[in-house]
PDB file of C-alpha atoms in Angstrom:
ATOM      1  CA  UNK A  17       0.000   0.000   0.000  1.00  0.00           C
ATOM      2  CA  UNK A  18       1.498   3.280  -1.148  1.00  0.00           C
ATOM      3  CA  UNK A  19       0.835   6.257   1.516  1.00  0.00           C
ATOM      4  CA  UNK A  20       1.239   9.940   0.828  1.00  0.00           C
ATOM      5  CA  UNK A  21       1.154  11.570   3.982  1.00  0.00           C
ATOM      6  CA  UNK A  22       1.779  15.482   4.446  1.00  0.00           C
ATOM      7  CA  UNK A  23       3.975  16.312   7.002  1.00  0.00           C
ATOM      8  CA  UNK A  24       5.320  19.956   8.323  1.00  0.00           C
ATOM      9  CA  UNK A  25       8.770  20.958   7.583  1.00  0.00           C
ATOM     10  CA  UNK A  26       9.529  20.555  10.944  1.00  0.00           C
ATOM     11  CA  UNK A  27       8.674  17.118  11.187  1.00  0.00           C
ATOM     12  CA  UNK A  28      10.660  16.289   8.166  1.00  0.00           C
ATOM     13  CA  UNK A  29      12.884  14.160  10.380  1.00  0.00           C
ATOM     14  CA  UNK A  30      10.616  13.502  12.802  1.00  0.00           C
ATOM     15  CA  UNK A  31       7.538  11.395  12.388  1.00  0.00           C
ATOM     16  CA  UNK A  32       8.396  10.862   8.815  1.00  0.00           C
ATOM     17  CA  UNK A  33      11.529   9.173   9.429  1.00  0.00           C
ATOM     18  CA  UNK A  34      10.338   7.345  12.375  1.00  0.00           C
ATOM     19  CA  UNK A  35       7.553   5.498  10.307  1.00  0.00           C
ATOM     20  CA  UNK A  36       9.536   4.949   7.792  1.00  0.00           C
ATOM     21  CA  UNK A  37      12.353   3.550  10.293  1.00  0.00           C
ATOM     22  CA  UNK A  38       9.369   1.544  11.755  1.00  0.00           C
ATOM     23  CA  UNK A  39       8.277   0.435   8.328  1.00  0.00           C
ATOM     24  CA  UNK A  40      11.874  -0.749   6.868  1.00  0.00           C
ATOM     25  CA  UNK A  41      12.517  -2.789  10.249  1.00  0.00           C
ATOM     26  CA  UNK A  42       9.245  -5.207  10.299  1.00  0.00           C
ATOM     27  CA  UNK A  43      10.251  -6.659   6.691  1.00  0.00           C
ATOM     28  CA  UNK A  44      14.196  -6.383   7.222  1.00  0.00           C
ATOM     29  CA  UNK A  45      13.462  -8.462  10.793  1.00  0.00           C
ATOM     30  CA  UNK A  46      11.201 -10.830   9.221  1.00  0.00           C
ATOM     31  CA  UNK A  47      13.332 -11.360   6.415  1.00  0.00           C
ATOM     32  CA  UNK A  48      16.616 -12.136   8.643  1.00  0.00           C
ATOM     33  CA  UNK A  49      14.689 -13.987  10.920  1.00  0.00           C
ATOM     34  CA  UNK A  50      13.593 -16.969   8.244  1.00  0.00           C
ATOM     35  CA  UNK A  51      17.392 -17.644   7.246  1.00  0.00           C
ATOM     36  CA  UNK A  52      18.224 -18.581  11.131  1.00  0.00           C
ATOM     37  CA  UNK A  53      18.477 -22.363  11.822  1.00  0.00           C
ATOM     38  CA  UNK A  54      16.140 -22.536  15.113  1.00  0.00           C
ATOM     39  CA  UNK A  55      12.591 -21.592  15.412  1.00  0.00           C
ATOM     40  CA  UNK A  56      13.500 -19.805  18.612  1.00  0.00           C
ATOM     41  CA  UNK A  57      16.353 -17.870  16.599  1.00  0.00           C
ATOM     42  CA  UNK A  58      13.711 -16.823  14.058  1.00  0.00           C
ATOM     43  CA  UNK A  59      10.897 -16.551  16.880  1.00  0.00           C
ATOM     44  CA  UNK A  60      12.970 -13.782  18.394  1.00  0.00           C
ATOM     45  CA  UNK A  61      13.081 -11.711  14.977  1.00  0.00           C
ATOM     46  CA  UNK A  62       9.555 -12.162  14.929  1.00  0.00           C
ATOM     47  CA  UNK A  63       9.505 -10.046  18.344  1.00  0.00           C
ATOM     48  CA  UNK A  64      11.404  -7.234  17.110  1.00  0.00           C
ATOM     49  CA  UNK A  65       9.131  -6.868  13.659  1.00  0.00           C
ATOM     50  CA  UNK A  66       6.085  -7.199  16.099  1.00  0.00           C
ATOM     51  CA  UNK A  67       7.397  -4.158  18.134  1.00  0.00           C
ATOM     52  CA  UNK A  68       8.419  -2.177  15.611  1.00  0.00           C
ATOM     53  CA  UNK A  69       4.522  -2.870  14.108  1.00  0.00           C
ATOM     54  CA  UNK A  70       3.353  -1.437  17.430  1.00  0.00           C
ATOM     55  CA  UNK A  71       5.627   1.142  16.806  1.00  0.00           C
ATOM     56  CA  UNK A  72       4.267   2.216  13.687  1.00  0.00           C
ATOM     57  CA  UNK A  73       0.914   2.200  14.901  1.00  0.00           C
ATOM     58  CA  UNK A  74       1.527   4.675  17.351  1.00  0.00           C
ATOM     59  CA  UNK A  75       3.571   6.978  14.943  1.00  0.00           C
ATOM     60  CA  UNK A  76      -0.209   6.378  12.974  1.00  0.00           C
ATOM     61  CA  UNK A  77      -1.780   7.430  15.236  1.00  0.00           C
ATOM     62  CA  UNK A  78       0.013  10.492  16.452  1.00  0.00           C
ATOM     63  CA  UNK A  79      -0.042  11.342  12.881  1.00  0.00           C
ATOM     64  CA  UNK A  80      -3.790  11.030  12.719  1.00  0.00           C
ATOM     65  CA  UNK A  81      -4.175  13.520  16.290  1.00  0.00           C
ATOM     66  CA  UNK A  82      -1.894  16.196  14.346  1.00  0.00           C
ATOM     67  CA  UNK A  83      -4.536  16.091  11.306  1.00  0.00           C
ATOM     68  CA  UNK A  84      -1.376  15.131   8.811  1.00  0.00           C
ATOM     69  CA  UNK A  85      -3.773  11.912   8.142  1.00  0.00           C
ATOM     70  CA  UNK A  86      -7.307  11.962   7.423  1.00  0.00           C
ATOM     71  CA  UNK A  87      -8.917  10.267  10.556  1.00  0.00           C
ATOM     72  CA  UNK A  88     -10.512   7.340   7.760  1.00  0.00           C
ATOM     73  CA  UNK A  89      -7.460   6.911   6.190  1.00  0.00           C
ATOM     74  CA  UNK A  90      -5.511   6.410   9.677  1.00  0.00           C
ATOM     75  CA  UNK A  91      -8.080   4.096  10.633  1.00  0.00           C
ATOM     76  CA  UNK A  92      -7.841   1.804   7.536  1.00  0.00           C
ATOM     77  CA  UNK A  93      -4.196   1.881   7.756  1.00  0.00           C
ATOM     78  CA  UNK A  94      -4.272   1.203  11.735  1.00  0.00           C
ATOM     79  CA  UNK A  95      -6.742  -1.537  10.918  1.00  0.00           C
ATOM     80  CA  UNK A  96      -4.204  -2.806   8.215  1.00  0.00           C
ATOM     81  CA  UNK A  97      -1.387  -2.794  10.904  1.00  0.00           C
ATOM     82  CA  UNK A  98      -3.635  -4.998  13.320  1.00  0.00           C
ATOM     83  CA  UNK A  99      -4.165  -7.664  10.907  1.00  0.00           C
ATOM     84  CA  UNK A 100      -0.448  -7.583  10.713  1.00  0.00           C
ATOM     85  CA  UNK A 101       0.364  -7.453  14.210  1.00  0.00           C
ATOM     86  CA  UNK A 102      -2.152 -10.986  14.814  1.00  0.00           C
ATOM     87  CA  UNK A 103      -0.641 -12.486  11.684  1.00  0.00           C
ATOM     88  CA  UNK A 104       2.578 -12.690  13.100  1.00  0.00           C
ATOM     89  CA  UNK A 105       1.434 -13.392  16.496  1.00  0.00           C
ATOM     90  CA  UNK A 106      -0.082 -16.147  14.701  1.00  0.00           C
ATOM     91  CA  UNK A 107       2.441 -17.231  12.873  1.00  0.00           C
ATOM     92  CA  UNK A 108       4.195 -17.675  16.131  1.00  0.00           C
ATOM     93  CA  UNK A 109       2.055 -19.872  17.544  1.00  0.00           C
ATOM     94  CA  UNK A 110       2.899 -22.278  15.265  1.00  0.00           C
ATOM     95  CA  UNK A 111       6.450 -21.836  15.043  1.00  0.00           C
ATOM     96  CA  UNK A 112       6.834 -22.344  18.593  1.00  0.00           C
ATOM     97  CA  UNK A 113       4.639 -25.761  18.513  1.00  0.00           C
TER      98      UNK A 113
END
C-alpha cells in the first residue's frame, strides 16, 4: 500500500523518518529472521518486527491527532497494521509448537 502523507517541515525528520524507520525494520526483521536455523532464533526476529509494528501504529496514530492523516485513512491503515500485528502473532504460535 502506497501512503502519501503530508507532514510539516519541521517534522521532516521527525515522524516521517520514524515510520519509515518503523516500516523498513518489520520486513528487514522478518526477512533475517527466516534464514536462522532454530525456530527460537527466528521466533525472536519475529519479536522485534512485532514491536516495531506497534511502533508504527503509534507513529499512525500520532499522525492522525496532528490532522497530517485523514482520521478514515488512519483508521484503515491502523486496521491494516492490526491484521499484521495478529498475523505474526499467529504465525508464532505455530512456530513455537
Amino acid at each position: 500500500m502506497l501512503l502519501q502523507i503530508v507532514f510539516q517541515k519541521n517534522e521532516e525528520f521527525g515522524l516521517k523518518s520514524q515510520i519509515k524507520r518503523c516500516t523498513v525494520s518489520v520486513a528487514s526483521n522478518i526477512a533475517e529472521g527466516s534464514s536462522r536455523s532454530s525456530n527460537n532464533d527466528f521466533n525472536r526476529f519475529l519479536e522485534i518486527s512485532l514491536g516495531s509494528l506497534y511502533e508504527l501504529q503509534t507513529q499512525i496514530i500520532i499522525s492522525g491527532n496532528r490532522n497530517y492523516l485523514e482520521i478514515s485513512k488512519t483508521e484503515k491503515i491502523e486496521n491494516k497494521i492490526i491484521e499484521l500485528q495478529r498475523m505474526i502473532s499467529g504465525f508464532q504460535k505455530n512456530l513455537i509448537l
